[in-house]
PDB file of C-alpha atoms in Angstrom:
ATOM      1  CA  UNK X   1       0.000   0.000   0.000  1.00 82.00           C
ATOM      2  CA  UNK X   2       0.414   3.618   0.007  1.00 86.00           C
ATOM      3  CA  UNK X   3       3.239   4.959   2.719  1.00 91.00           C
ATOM      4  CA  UNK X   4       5.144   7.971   3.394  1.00 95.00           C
ATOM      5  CA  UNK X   5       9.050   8.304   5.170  1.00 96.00           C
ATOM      6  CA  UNK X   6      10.312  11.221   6.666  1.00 94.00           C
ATOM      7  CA  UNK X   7      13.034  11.935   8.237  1.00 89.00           C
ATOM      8  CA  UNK X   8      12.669  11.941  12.428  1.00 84.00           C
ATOM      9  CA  UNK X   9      13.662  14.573  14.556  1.00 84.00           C
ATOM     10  CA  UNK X  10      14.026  17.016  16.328  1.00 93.00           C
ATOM     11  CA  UNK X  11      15.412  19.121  14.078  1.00 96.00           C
ATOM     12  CA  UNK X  12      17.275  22.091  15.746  1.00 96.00           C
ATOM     13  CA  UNK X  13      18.779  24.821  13.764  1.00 96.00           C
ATOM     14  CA  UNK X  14      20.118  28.325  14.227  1.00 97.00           C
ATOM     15  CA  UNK X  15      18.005  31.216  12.669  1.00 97.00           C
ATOM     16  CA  UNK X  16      19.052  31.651   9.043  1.00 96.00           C
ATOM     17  CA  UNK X  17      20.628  28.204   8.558  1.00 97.00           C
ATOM     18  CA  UNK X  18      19.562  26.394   6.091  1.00 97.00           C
ATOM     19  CA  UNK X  19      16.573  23.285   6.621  1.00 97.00           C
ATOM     20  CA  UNK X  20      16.497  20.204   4.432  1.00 97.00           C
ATOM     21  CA  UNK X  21      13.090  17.626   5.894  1.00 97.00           C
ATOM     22  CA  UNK X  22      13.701  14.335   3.817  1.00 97.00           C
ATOM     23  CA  UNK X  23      10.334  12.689   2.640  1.00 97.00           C
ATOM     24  CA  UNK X  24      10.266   9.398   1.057  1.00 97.00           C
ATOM     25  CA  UNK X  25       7.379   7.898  -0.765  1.00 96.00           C
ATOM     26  CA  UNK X  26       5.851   4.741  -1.955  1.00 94.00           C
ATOM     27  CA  UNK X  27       2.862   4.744  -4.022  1.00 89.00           C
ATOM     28  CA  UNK X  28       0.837   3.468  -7.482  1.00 83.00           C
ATOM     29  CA  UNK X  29       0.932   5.236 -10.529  1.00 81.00           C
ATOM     30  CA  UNK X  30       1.005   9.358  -9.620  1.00 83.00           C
ATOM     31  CA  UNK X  31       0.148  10.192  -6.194  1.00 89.00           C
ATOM     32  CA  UNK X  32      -0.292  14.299  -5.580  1.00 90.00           C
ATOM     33  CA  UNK X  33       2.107  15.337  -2.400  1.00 93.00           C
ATOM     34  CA  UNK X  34       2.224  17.862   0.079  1.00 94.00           C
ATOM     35  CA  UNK X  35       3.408  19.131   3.114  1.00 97.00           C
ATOM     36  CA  UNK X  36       1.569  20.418   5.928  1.00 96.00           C
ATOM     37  CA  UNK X  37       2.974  22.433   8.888  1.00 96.00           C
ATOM     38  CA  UNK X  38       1.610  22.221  12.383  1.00 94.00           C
ATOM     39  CA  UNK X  39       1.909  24.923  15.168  1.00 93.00           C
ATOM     40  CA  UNK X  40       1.468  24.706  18.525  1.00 88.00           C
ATOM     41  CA  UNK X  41      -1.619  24.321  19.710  1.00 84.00           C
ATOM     42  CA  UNK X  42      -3.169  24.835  16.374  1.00 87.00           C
ATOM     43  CA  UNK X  43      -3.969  22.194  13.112  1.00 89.00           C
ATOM     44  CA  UNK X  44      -2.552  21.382  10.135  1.00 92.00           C
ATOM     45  CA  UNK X  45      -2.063  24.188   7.535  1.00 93.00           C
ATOM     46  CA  UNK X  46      -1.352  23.163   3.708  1.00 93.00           C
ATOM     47  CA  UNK X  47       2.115  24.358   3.206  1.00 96.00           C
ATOM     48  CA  UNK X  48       3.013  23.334  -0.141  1.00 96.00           C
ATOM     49  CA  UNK X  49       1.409  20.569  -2.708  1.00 93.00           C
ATOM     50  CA  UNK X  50       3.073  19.294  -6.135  1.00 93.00           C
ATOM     51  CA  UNK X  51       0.670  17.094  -8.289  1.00 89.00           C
ATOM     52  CA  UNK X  52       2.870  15.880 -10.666  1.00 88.00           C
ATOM     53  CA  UNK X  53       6.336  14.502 -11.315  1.00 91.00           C
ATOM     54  CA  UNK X  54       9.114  17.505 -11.536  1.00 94.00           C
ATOM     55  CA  UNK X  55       6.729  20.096 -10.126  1.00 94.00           C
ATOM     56  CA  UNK X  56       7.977  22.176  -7.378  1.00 96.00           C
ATOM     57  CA  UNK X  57       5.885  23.586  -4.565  1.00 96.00           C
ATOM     58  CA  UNK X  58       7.070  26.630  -2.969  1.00 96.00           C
ATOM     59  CA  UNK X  59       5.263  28.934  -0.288  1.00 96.00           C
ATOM     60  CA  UNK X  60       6.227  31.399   2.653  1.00 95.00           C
ATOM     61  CA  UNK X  61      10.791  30.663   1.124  1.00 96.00           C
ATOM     62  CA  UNK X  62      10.024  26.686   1.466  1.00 98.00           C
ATOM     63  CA  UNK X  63      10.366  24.390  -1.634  1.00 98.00           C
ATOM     64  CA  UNK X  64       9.895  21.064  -2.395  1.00 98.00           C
ATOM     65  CA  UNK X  65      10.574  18.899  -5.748  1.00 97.00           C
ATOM     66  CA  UNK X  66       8.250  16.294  -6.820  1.00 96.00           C
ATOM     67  CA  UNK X  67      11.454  13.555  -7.609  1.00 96.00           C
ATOM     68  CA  UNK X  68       9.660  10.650  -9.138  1.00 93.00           C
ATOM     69  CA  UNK X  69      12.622   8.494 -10.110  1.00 94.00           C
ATOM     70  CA  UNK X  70      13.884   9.011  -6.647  1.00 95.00           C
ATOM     71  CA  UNK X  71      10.176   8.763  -5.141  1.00 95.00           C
ATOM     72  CA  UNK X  72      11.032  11.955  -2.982  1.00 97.00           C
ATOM     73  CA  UNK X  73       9.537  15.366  -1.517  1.00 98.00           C
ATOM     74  CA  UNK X  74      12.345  17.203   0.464  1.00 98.00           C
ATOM     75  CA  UNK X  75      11.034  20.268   2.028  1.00 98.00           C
ATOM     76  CA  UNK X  76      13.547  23.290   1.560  1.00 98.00           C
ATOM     77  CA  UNK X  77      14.297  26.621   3.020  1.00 98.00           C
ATOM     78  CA  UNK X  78      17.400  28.952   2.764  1.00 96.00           C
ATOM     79  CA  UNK X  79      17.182  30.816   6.146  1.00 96.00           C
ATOM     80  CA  UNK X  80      14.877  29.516   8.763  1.00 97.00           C
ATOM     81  CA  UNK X  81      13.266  31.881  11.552  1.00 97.00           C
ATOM     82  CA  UNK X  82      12.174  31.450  14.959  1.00 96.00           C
ATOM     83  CA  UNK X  83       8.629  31.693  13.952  1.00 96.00           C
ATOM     84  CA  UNK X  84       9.354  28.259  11.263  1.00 97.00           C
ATOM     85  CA  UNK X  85       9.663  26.444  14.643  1.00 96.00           C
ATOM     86  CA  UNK X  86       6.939  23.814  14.226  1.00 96.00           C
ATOM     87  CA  UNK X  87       5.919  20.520  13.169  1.00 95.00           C
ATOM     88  CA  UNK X  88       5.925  19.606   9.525  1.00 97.00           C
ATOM     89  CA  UNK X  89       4.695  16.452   7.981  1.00 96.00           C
ATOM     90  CA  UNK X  90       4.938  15.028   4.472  1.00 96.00           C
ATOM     91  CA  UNK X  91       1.775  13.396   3.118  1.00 94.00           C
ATOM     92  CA  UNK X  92       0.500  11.891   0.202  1.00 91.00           C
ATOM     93  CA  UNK X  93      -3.085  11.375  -1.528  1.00 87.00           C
ATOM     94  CA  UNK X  94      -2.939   8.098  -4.630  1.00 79.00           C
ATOM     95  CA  UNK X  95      -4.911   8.654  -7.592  1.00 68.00           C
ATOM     96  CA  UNK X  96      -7.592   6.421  -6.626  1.00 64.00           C
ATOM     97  CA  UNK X  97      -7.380   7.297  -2.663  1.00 61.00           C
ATOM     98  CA  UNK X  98      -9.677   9.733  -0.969  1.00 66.00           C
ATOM     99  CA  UNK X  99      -7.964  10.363   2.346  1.00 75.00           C
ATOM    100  CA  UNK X 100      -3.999  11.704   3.158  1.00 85.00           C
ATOM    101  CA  UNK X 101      -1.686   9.310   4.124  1.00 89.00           C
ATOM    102  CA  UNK X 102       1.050  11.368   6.328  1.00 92.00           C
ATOM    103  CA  UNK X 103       4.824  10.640   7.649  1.00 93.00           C
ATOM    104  CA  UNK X 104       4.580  10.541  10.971  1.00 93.00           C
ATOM    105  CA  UNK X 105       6.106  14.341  11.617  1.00 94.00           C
ATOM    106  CA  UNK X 106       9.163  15.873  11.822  1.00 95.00           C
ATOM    107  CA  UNK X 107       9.907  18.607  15.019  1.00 95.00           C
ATOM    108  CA  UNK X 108      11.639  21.525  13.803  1.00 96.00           C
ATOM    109  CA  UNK X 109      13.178  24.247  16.164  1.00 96.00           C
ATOM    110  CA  UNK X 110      14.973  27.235  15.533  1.00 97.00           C
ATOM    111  CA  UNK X 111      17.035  29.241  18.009  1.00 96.00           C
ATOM    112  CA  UNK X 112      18.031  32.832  17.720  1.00 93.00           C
TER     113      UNK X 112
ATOM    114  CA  UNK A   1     -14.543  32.806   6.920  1.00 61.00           C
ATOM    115  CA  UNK A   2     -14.133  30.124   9.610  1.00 76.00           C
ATOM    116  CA  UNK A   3     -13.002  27.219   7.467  1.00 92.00           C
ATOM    117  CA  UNK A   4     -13.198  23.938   9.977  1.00 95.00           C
ATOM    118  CA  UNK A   5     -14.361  24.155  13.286  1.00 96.00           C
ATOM    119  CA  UNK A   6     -14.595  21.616  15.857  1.00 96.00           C
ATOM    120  CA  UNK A   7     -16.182  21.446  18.942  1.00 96.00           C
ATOM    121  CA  UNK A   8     -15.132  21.139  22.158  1.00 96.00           C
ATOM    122  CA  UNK A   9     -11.595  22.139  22.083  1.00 94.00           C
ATOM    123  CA  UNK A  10     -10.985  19.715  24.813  1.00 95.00           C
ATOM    124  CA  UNK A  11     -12.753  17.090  26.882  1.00 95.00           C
ATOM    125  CA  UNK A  12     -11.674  14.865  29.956  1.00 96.00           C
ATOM    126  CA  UNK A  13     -13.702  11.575  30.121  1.00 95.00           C
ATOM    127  CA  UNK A  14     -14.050   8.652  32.595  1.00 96.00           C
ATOM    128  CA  UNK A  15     -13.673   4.869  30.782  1.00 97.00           C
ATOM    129  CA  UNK A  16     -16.854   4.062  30.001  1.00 96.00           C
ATOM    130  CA  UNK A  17     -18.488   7.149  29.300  1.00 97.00           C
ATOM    131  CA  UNK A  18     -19.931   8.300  25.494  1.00 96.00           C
ATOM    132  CA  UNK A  19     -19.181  11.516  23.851  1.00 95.00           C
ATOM    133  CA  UNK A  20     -19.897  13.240  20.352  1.00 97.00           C
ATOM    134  CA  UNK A  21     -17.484  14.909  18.758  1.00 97.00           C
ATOM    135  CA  UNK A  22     -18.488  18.016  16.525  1.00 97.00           C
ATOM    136  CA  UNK A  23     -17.321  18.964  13.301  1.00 97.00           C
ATOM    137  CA  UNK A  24     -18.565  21.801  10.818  1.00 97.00           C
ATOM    138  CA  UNK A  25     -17.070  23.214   7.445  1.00 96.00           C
ATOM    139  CA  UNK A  26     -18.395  26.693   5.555  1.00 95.00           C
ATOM    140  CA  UNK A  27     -16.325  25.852   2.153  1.00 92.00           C
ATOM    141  CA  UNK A  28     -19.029  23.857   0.860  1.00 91.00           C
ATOM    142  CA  UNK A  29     -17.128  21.109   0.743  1.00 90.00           C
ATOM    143  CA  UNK A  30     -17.984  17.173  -0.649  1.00 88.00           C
ATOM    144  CA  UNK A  31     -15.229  15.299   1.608  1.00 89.00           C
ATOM    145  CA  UNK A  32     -15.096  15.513   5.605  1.00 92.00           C
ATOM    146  CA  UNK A  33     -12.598  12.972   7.239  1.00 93.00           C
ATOM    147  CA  UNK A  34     -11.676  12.222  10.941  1.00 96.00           C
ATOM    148  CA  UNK A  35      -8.338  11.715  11.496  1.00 95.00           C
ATOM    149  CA  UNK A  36      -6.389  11.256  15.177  1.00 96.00           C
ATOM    150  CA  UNK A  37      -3.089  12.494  16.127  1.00 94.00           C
ATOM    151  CA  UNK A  38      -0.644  10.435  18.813  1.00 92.00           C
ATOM    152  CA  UNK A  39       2.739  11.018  19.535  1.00 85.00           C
ATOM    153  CA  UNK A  40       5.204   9.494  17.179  1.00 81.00           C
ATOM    154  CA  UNK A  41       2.529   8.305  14.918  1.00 83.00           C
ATOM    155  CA  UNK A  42       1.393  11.034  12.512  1.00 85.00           C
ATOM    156  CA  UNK A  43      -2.259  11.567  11.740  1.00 91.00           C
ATOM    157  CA  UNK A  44      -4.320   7.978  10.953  1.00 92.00           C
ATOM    158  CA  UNK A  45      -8.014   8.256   9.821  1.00 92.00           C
ATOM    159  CA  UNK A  46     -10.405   7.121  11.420  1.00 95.00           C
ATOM    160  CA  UNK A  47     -13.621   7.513   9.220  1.00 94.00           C
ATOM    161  CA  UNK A  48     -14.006   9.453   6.158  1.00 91.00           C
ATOM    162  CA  UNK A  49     -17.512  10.482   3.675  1.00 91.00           C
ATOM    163  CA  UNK A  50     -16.801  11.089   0.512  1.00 84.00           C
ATOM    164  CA  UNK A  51     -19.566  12.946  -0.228  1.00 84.00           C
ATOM    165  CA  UNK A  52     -23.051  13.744   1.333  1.00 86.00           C
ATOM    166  CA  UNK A  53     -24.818  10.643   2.887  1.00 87.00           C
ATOM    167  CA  UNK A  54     -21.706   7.951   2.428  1.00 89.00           C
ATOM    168  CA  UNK A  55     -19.324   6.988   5.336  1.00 93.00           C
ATOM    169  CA  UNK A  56     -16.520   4.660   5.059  1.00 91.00           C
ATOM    170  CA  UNK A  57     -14.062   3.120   7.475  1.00 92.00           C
ATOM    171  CA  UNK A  58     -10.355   4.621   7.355  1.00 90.00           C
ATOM    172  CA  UNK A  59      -7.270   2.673   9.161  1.00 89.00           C
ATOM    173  CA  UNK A  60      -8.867   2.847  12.771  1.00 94.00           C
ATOM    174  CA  UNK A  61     -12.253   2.777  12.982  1.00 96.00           C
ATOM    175  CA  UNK A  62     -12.465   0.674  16.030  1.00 96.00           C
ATOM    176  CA  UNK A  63     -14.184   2.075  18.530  1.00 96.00           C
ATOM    177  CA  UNK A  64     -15.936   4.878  16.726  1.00 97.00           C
ATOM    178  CA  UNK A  65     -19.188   6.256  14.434  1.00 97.00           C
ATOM    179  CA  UNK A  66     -19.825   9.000  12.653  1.00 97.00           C
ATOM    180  CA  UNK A  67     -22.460  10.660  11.043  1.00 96.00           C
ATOM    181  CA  UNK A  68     -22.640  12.912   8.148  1.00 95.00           C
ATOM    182  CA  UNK A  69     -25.480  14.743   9.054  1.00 89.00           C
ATOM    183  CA  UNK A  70     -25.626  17.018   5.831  1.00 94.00           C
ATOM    184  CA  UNK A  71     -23.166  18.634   3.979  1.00 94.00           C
ATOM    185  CA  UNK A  72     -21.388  20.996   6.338  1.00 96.00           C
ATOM    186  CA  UNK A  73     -21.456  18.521   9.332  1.00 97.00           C
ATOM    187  CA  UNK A  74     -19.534  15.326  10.321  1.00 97.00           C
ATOM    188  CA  UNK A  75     -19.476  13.995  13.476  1.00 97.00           C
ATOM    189  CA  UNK A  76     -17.225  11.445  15.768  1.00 98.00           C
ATOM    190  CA  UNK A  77     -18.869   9.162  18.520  1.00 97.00           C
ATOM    191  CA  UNK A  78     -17.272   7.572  20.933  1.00 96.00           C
ATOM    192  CA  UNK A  79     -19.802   5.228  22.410  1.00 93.00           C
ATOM    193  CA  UNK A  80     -18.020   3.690  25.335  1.00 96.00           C
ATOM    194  CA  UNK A  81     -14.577   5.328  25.655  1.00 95.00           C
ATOM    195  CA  UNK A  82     -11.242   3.610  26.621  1.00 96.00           C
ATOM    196  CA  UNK A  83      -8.139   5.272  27.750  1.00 96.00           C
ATOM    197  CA  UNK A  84      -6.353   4.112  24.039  1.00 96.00           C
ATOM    198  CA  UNK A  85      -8.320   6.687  22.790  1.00 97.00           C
ATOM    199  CA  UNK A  86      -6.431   9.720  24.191  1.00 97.00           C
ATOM    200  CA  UNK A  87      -5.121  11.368  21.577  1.00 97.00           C
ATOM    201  CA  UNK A  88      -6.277  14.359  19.597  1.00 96.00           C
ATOM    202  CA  UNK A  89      -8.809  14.461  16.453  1.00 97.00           C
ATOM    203  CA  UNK A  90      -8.822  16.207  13.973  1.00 96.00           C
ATOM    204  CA  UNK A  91     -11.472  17.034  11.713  1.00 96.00           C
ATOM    205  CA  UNK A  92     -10.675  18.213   7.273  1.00 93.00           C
ATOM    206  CA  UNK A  93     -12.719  18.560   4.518  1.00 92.00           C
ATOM    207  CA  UNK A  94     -11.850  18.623   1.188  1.00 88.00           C
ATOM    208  CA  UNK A  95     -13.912  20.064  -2.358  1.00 83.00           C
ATOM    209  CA  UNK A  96     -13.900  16.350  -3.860  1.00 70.00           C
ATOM    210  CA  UNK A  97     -12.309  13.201  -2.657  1.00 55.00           C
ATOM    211  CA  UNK A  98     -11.614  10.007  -5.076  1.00 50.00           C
ATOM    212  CA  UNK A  99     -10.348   9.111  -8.443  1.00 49.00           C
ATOM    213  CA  UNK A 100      -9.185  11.636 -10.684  1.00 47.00           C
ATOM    214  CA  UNK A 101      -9.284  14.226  -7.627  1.00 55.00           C
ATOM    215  CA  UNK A 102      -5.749  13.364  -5.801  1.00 54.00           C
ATOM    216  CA  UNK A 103      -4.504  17.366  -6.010  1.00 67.00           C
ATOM    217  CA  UNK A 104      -7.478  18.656  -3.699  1.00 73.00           C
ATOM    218  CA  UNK A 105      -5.848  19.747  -0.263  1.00 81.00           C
ATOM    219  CA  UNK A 106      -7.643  19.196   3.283  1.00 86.00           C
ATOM    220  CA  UNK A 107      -8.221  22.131   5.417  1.00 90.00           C
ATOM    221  CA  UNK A 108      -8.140  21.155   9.317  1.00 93.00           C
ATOM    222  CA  UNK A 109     -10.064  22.134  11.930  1.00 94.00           C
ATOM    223  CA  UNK A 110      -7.712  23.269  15.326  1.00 92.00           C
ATOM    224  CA  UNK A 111      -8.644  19.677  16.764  1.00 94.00           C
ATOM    225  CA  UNK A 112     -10.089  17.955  19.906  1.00 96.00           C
ATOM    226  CA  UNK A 113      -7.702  16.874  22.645  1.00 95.00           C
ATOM    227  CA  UNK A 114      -9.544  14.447  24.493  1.00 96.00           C
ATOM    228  CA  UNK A 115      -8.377  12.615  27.819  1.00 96.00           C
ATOM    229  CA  UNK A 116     -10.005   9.500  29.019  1.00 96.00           C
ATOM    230  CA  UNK A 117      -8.865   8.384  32.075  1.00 95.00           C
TER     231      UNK A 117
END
């Protein structure tokens, strides 16, 4: 079935250093991926989607690359903030599925 | 525009005891799902309808119902509650769920953290 890998944290960074968030993938035919951020306290916001291979999803300085031969999403940023200090996960959705299938969350904090 | 919202924000039960969940969504939506959140595991889903007046079983339905009472509202019941079921739920919607419709995101309510001791 469908399943998503990301990379575990905590992730702790100084403020401007620069964030790479592995996501792996496995999936049929040409799942649509995103990545959703959550802050404390609060739900899941829609960061960035990509819906087909080689697409790149950017939003708010973060980027991510829809790698099909490589079955990866890595979530991107140049120079992190304070305020990026949150949880981000990786999901997917499959052609024929109706519900997101998520990584299980990767911690991010950054220090100033 | 409120998007999602859920209701309570939080809730402390005894084992044993039954509670409803509300969820409601102003986008006009088709899809409402239930997902819950527990440490280390990511969001699972618990129950999910499609559309207006279907309801099918996610990856833990154990333990839970829902209703889709029309098509802003969708709501989790826990009939007899059991301290596994800690965790915090979250409630999305989507415009259309299904084949051919993989690129619609979910927009999520701020969740229910729920305590059953």
């Amino acid at each position: 079935g469908n399943s998503v890998t990301q990379m575990e944290g905590p992730v702790t960074l100084s403020e401007e250093a620069f964030l790479t968030i592995n996501c792996t993938y496995t999936a049929t035919g040409y799942p649509s991926l995103f990545w959703y951020v959550q802050y404390p306290g609060e739900g899941l916001q829609l960061l960035l989607k990509a819906t087909k291979a080689d697409d790149k999803g950017s939003n708010k300085g973060f980027e991510a690359t829809y790698r099909k031969e490589t079955t990866s999403f890595h979530l991107e940023k140049g120079s992190v903030q304070v305020s990026d200090s949150a949880v981000y996960f990786c999901a997917l959705k499959g052609q024929a599925g109706t519900a997101l299938i998520f990584g299980k969350g990767t911690t991010l904090s950054v220090s100033s | 525009n409120a998007g999602v919202t859920q209701t309570p924000k939080f809730q402390v039960l005894k084992t044993g005891q039954s509670m409803t969940l509300q969820c409601a969504q102003d986008m006009n939506h088709n899809s409402m799902y239930w997902y819950r959140q527990d440490p280390g595991m990511g969001l699972r889903l618990i129950y999910y309808s499609a559309s207006e007046g279907t309801t099918d079983k996610g990856e833990v339905p154990n333990g839970y119902n829902v209703s889709r009472l029309n098509k802003r509202e969708f709501s989790l019941r826990l009939e007899s509650a059991a301290p596994s079921q800690t965790s915090v739920y979250f409630c999305a919607s989507s415009e259309v769920g299904g084949t051919g419709y993989s690129n619609q995101p979910q927009h999520f309510g701020d969740g229910t953290r729920l305590s059953i001791l």
